[in-house]
Coordinates of C-alpha atoms and ligand atoms in Angstrom, one line a residue:
M1 CA -18.0 12.1 20.4
D2 CA -17.6 15.4 18.7
K3 CA -15.6 15.9 15.6
D4 CA -12.2 16.5 16.9
Y5 CA -9.9 17.3 14.0
L6 CA -9.5 19.8 11.3
P7 CA -11.2 19.4 7.9
F8 CA -9.1 18.7 4.9
H9 CA -7.6 21.5 2.8
P10 CA -10.5 23.1 0.9
N11 CA -8.4 24.4 -2.0
P12 CA -5.1 22.5 -2.5
S13 CA -2.6 24.1 -4.9
K14 CA -1.8 22.6 -8.3
P15 CA 1.6 20.8 -7.8
H16 CA 4.5 21.9 -9.9
Y17 CA 5.7 18.3 -10.0
I18 CA 3.8 16.2 -12.6
P19 CA 3.7 12.5 -11.7
P20 CA 4.4 9.9 -14.4
P21 CA 1.3 8.5 -16.3
G22 CA -0.5 5.9 -14.2
A23 CA 0.7 7.2 -10.8
V24 CA -0.9 5.7 -7.7
D25 CA -1.7 7.5 -4.5
A26 CA -1.0 4.4 -2.3
H27 CA -2.2 5.7 1.1
C28 CA -5.4 7.6 1.4
H29 CA -8.8 7.2 3.1
V30 CA -12.5 7.7 2.7
F31 CA -14.6 8.6 5.7
G32 CA -18.4 8.4 5.8
P33 CA -20.5 10.2 4.9
A34 CA -21.5 9.4 8.5
D35 CA -25.2 9.2 7.8
R36 CA -24.6 6.4 5.3
F37 CA -21.4 4.8 6.8
P38 CA -21.3 5.5 10.5
Y39 CA -18.1 5.7 12.4
A40 CA -17.1 2.9 14.8
P41 CA -18.3 3.1 18.4
E42 CA -14.8 2.2 19.6
R43 CA -13.0 4.9 17.6
K44 CA -10.5 7.2 19.3
Y45 CA -11.3 10.2 17.1
T46 CA -14.0 11.3 14.8
P47 CA -13.0 12.6 11.4
C48 CA -14.8 14.9 9.1
D49 CA -16.6 13.2 6.3
A50 CA -14.3 12.6 3.4
P51 CA -16.3 11.1 0.6
K52 CA -15.2 9.2 -2.4
E53 CA -16.2 11.9 -4.9
T54 CA -13.8 14.4 -3.2
L55 CA -11.0 11.8 -3.2
F56 CA -11.4 11.0 -6.9
A57 CA -11.5 14.7 -7.8
L58 CA -8.3 15.3 -5.8
R59 CA -6.7 12.3 -7.5
D60 CA -7.3 13.9 -10.9
F61 CA -6.4 17.4 -9.8
L62 CA -3.0 16.2 -8.4
G63 CA -2.2 14.3 -11.6
F64 CA -2.7 10.7 -10.2
S65 CA -4.5 7.8 -11.9
R66 CA -5.3 5.4 -9.0
N67 CA -5.8 5.2 -5.3
V68 CA -5.2 2.6 -2.6
I69 CA -7.8 3.3 0.1
V70 CA -6.6 2.3 3.6
Q71 CA -9.1 1.5 6.3
A72 CA -8.5 3.8 9.2
T73 CA -9.3 3.1 12.8
C74 CA -12.3 5.4 13.0
H75 CA -14.3 3.0 10.8
G76 CA -13.1 0.0 12.8
T77 CA -13.7 -3.3 10.9
D78 CA -16.7 -1.9 9.0
N79 CA -15.1 -1.6 5.5
R80 CA -18.3 -0.5 3.7
A81 CA -17.2 3.1 2.9
M82 CA -13.9 1.8 1.4
V83 CA -15.7 -1.0 -0.5
D84 CA -18.3 1.4 -1.8
A85 CA -15.5 3.8 -3.0
M86 CA -13.6 1.0 -4.8
Q87 CA -16.8 -0.2 -6.5
S88 CA -17.4 3.4 -7.7
S89 CA -13.9 3.8 -9.0
G90 CA -14.1 1.9 -12.3
G91 CA -11.2 -0.3 -11.2
R92 CA -9.0 2.6 -10.3
A93 CA -9.0 2.0 -6.5
R94 CA -7.8 -0.9 -4.4
G95 CA -8.2 -1.3 -0.7
V96 CA -6.6 -2.4 2.5
A97 CA -9.1 -3.6 5.1
S98 CA -9.3 -4.0 8.8
V99 CA -11.0 -7.3 9.6
H100 CA -12.5 -9.0 12.6
P101 CA -10.3 -12.0 13.7
D102 CA -13.3 -14.3 13.1
I103 CA -13.9 -13.2 9.6
G104 CA -14.9 -16.2 7.3
E105 CA -13.8 -17.1 3.9
P106 CA -16.9 -15.9 2.0
E107 CA -16.5 -12.4 3.5
L108 CA -12.8 -12.4 2.6
E109 CA -13.6 -13.5 -1.0
A110 CA -16.2 -10.7 -1.2
L111 CA -13.6 -8.2 -0.1
N112 CA -11.1 -9.6 -2.6
A113 CA -13.7 -9.3 -5.4
A114 CA -14.3 -5.7 -4.4
G115 CA -10.5 -4.9 -4.7
V116 CA -9.1 -5.4 -1.2
R117 CA -5.5 -6.6 -1.4
G118 CA -4.3 -6.4 2.2
V119 CA -5.2 -6.1 5.9
R120 CA -4.0 -3.4 8.3
F121 CA -2.7 -4.1 11.8
N122 CA -2.4 -0.9 13.8
F123 CA -0.1 -0.8 16.8
V124 CA -0.3 2.9 17.6
K125 CA -1.5 2.9 21.1
R126 CA -3.4 6.2 20.9
L127 CA -5.5 4.7 18.1
V128 CA -6.4 1.2 19.0
D129 CA -6.9 -1.2 21.9
F130 CA -4.4 -4.1 22.2
T131 CA -5.0 -7.3 20.2
P132 CA -2.9 -10.4 21.0
R133 CA -0.2 -11.2 18.5
E134 CA -1.4 -14.8 18.0
V135 CA -4.8 -13.4 17.0
L136 CA -3.2 -11.2 14.4
L137 CA -1.0 -14.0 13.2
R138 CA -4.1 -16.2 12.6
V139 CA -5.6 -13.3 10.5
A140 CA -2.4 -13.2 8.5
Q141 CA -2.5 -16.9 7.9
K142 CA -6.1 -16.6 6.7
I143 CA -5.4 -13.9 4.2
A144 CA -2.1 -15.2 2.9
P145 CA -3.7 -17.7 0.4
L146 CA -5.5 -14.8 -1.3
G147 CA -2.1 -13.3 -2.1
W148 CA -2.8 -10.3 0.2
H149 CA -0.3 -8.5 2.3
V150 CA -0.2 -7.0 5.8
V151 CA 0.1 -3.2 6.3
V152 CA 1.5 -2.3 9.7
Y153 CA 1.4 1.0 11.5
F154 CA 3.5 1.7 14.7
E155 CA 5.7 4.2 16.4
A156 CA 9.5 4.0 16.0
P157 CA 10.4 3.1 19.6
D158 CA 8.1 0.1 19.4
L159 CA 9.8 -1.5 16.4
E160 CA 12.3 -3.5 18.5
E161 CA 9.5 -5.3 20.3
L162 CA 7.4 -5.7 17.2
A163 CA 10.1 -6.9 14.7
P164 CA 10.0 -10.6 15.6
F165 CA 6.2 -10.6 15.0
F166 CA 6.6 -8.8 11.6
T167 CA 9.3 -11.2 10.5
A168 CA 7.2 -14.2 11.4
L169 CA 4.3 -13.0 9.1
P170 CA 3.7 -15.3 6.1
T171 CA 3.0 -12.4 3.7
R172 CA 4.6 -9.2 2.4
V173 CA 4.6 -6.6 5.1
I174 CA 4.2 -2.9 4.3
V175 CA 5.2 -0.4 6.9
D176 CA 3.2 2.8 7.1
H177 CA 5.1 6.2 7.2
M178 CA 8.5 4.5 7.6
G179 CA 7.6 3.4 11.1
R180 CA 7.2 7.0 12.2
P181 CA 10.8 8.1 12.9
D182 CA 11.5 11.1 15.1
V183 CA 12.8 13.3 12.3
T184 CA 14.5 15.7 14.7
K185 CA 17.0 12.9 15.6
G186 CA 18.5 12.4 12.2
T187 CA 18.8 9.3 10.0
D188 CA 21.7 8.0 12.1
H189 CA 19.5 7.5 15.2
P190 CA 19.3 3.8 16.2
D191 CA 15.5 3.7 15.8
F192 CA 15.7 4.6 12.1
Q193 CA 18.8 2.4 11.6
R194 CA 16.9 -0.5 13.1
F195 CA 14.1 0.1 10.6
L196 CA 16.5 0.2 7.7
A197 CA 18.2 -2.9 8.9
L198 CA 14.9 -4.7 9.1
L199 CA 14.3 -4.0 5.4
D200 CA 17.9 -4.9 4.5
Q201 CA 17.4 -8.3 6.1
H202 CA 13.8 -9.1 4.9
D203 CA 13.0 -8.5 1.3
N204 CA 9.3 -9.1 1.9
I205 CA 9.1 -5.9 3.9
W206 CA 8.3 -2.7 2.1
T207 CA 7.5 0.8 3.3
K208 CA 5.5 3.9 2.5
V209 CA 7.6 7.0 2.3
S210 CA 4.5 9.0 3.3
G211 CA 3.5 11.0 6.3
A212 CA 5.6 14.2 5.8
E213 CA 2.8 16.2 7.3
R214 CA 2.7 14.0 10.4
L215 CA 6.4 13.5 11.0
S216 CA 7.9 16.9 10.0
I217 CA 8.6 19.5 12.7
S218 CA 10.0 22.1 10.2
G219 CA 6.7 21.8 8.4
P220 CA 5.2 23.0 5.1
P221 CA 5.7 23.7 2.4
A222 CA 9.1 22.0 2.1
Y223 CA 9.0 19.5 5.0
E224 CA 12.9 19.6 4.9
D225 CA 13.5 17.5 7.9
F226 CA 11.4 14.6 6.5
V227 CA 13.2 14.5 3.2
P228 CA 16.4 12.8 4.2
F229 CA 14.5 9.9 5.8
A230 CA 12.3 9.3 2.8
R231 CA 15.2 9.8 0.3
M232 CA 17.3 7.2 2.1
A233 CA 14.5 4.6 2.0
V234 CA 13.7 5.3 -1.7
E235 CA 17.4 5.0 -2.7
R236 CA 18.1 1.9 -0.6
F237 CA 14.9 0.0 -1.4
P238 CA 13.8 1.4 -4.8
D239 CA 11.6 -1.6 -5.6
R240 CA 9.9 -1.8 -2.2
V241 CA 8.6 1.8 -1.6
L242 CA 5.2 3.4 -2.0
W243 CA 4.0 6.9 -1.7
G244 CA 0.6 8.3 -0.7
T245 CA -1.0 11.6 0.2
D246 CA -2.7 10.3 3.4
W247 CA -5.7 12.5 2.4
P248 CA -7.8 13.6 4.3
H249 CA -5.1 13.5 7.0
P250 CA -7.1 12.1 9.8
N251 CA -6.4 13.0 13.4
L252 CA -4.0 15.8 12.6
K253 CA -4.4 18.5 15.3
T254 CA -2.0 21.2 14.3
H255 CA -2.1 22.1 10.6
M256 CA -4.0 20.8 7.6
P257 CA -1.6 20.2 4.7
D258 CA -1.9 21.5 1.2
D259 CA -1.9 18.3 -0.8
G260 CA -0.3 20.0 -3.8
A261 CA 2.7 20.9 -1.6
L262 CA 2.9 17.3 -0.5
V263 CA 3.2 16.1 -4.1
D264 CA 5.9 18.7 -4.6
V265 CA 8.0 16.8 -2.0
I266 CA 8.1 13.7 -4.3
P267 CA 11.0 14.8 -6.6
K268 CA 13.1 15.7 -3.5
I269 CA 12.8 12.1 -2.2
A270 CA 12.9 10.3 -5.5
R271 CA 15.4 12.3 -7.4
T272 CA 15.4 10.6 -10.8
A273 CA 12.6 9.8 -13.3
A274 CA 13.5 6.1 -12.9
L275 CA 13.0 6.2 -9.1
Q276 CA 9.8 8.2 -9.5
Q277 CA 8.5 5.6 -11.9
K278 CA 9.1 2.8 -9.4
L279 CA 7.8 4.7 -6.4
L280 CA 4.6 5.9 -8.1
V281 CA 3.8 3.3 -10.7
D282 CA 5.7 0.1 -10.9
N283 CA 5.8 -0.8 -7.2
P284 CA 2.1 -0.1 -6.4
M285 CA 0.9 -1.7 -9.6
R286 CA 2.9 -4.9 -8.7
L287 CA 1.4 -4.9 -5.2
Y288 CA -2.2 -3.9 -5.9
W289 CA -3.0 -4.5 -9.6
A290 CA -1.1 -7.7 -10.3
P291 CA -3.2 -10.0 -12.5
Ligands
0GY301 C1 -2.9 7.6 9.1 C2 -2.5 8.0 10.4 C3 -3.2 8.1 11.5 C4 -4.5 7.5 11.7 C5 -4.8 6.2 11.3 O1 -6.1 4.4 11.2 C6 -6.0 5.5 11.6 O2 -6.9 6.1 12.3 O3 -3.9 5.5 10.6 C7 -2.7 8.8 12.7 O4 -3.5 9.2 13.6 O5 -1.4 8.9 12.8 O6 -2.0 7.2 8.3 O7 -4.0 7.7 8.7

């Protein structure tokens, strides 16, 4: 398969917004290098290589201290690139893995020792083949004793069908990109209201207020149409929100965002220093660096 998406921004701008000390980029990826960490044969897209050195340089340039590296579908259940990055980070990166349903305890323990704190279940149909819910539930039951959580990624119209599965999970559940609302429909749309209600009713469910570059139609640099959605989640669930760059923005076909501009959206969605501290430091530290 040929490389089929744009390379990451070569020269992001320095953000005007300065994150609080200890800020965590809680959704980003490392890819390859393919000659060392090959992409999964079953992948639906091939990214450009996005090595750990570039991620860590970006972290420092944007004013962040730590990363949570999320396994993306293009690496399948081969977590070696992510594990290698965590092991090179001096304790400043944690990970969310994708695992084979038959994974054994020794392998889970090894991932835990390397810094993995969760598994990701992807329900986006363009990205993955279907896995039965009972198989995923068994994975969740296996990882729960480690204190790990489940990260879920899905499209807004699918929430109604998925919600009973999410609420049956025995762990914290973290929803990527607010469940991908259609931002042209406004925050009153039943899909987004269903998502908010789910978090209202289940205090083990958190969300990442990330993905401006994926969800916005108005686009960069301000991503205005994305802001009300993320602001609503931050203000309603201040202790259960995370933020991430999503670098290197895999599988984006239209534009490659300037990561500095993405950081400058943060003070529009978390409008006080107290909310920014929770979003960027306290919440991710509680979830990923708890003793
Ligand atoms: C993201 C979004 C995407 C890709 C993946 O695992 C993945 O391949 O999550 C996407 O295509 O929307 O957050 O990385």
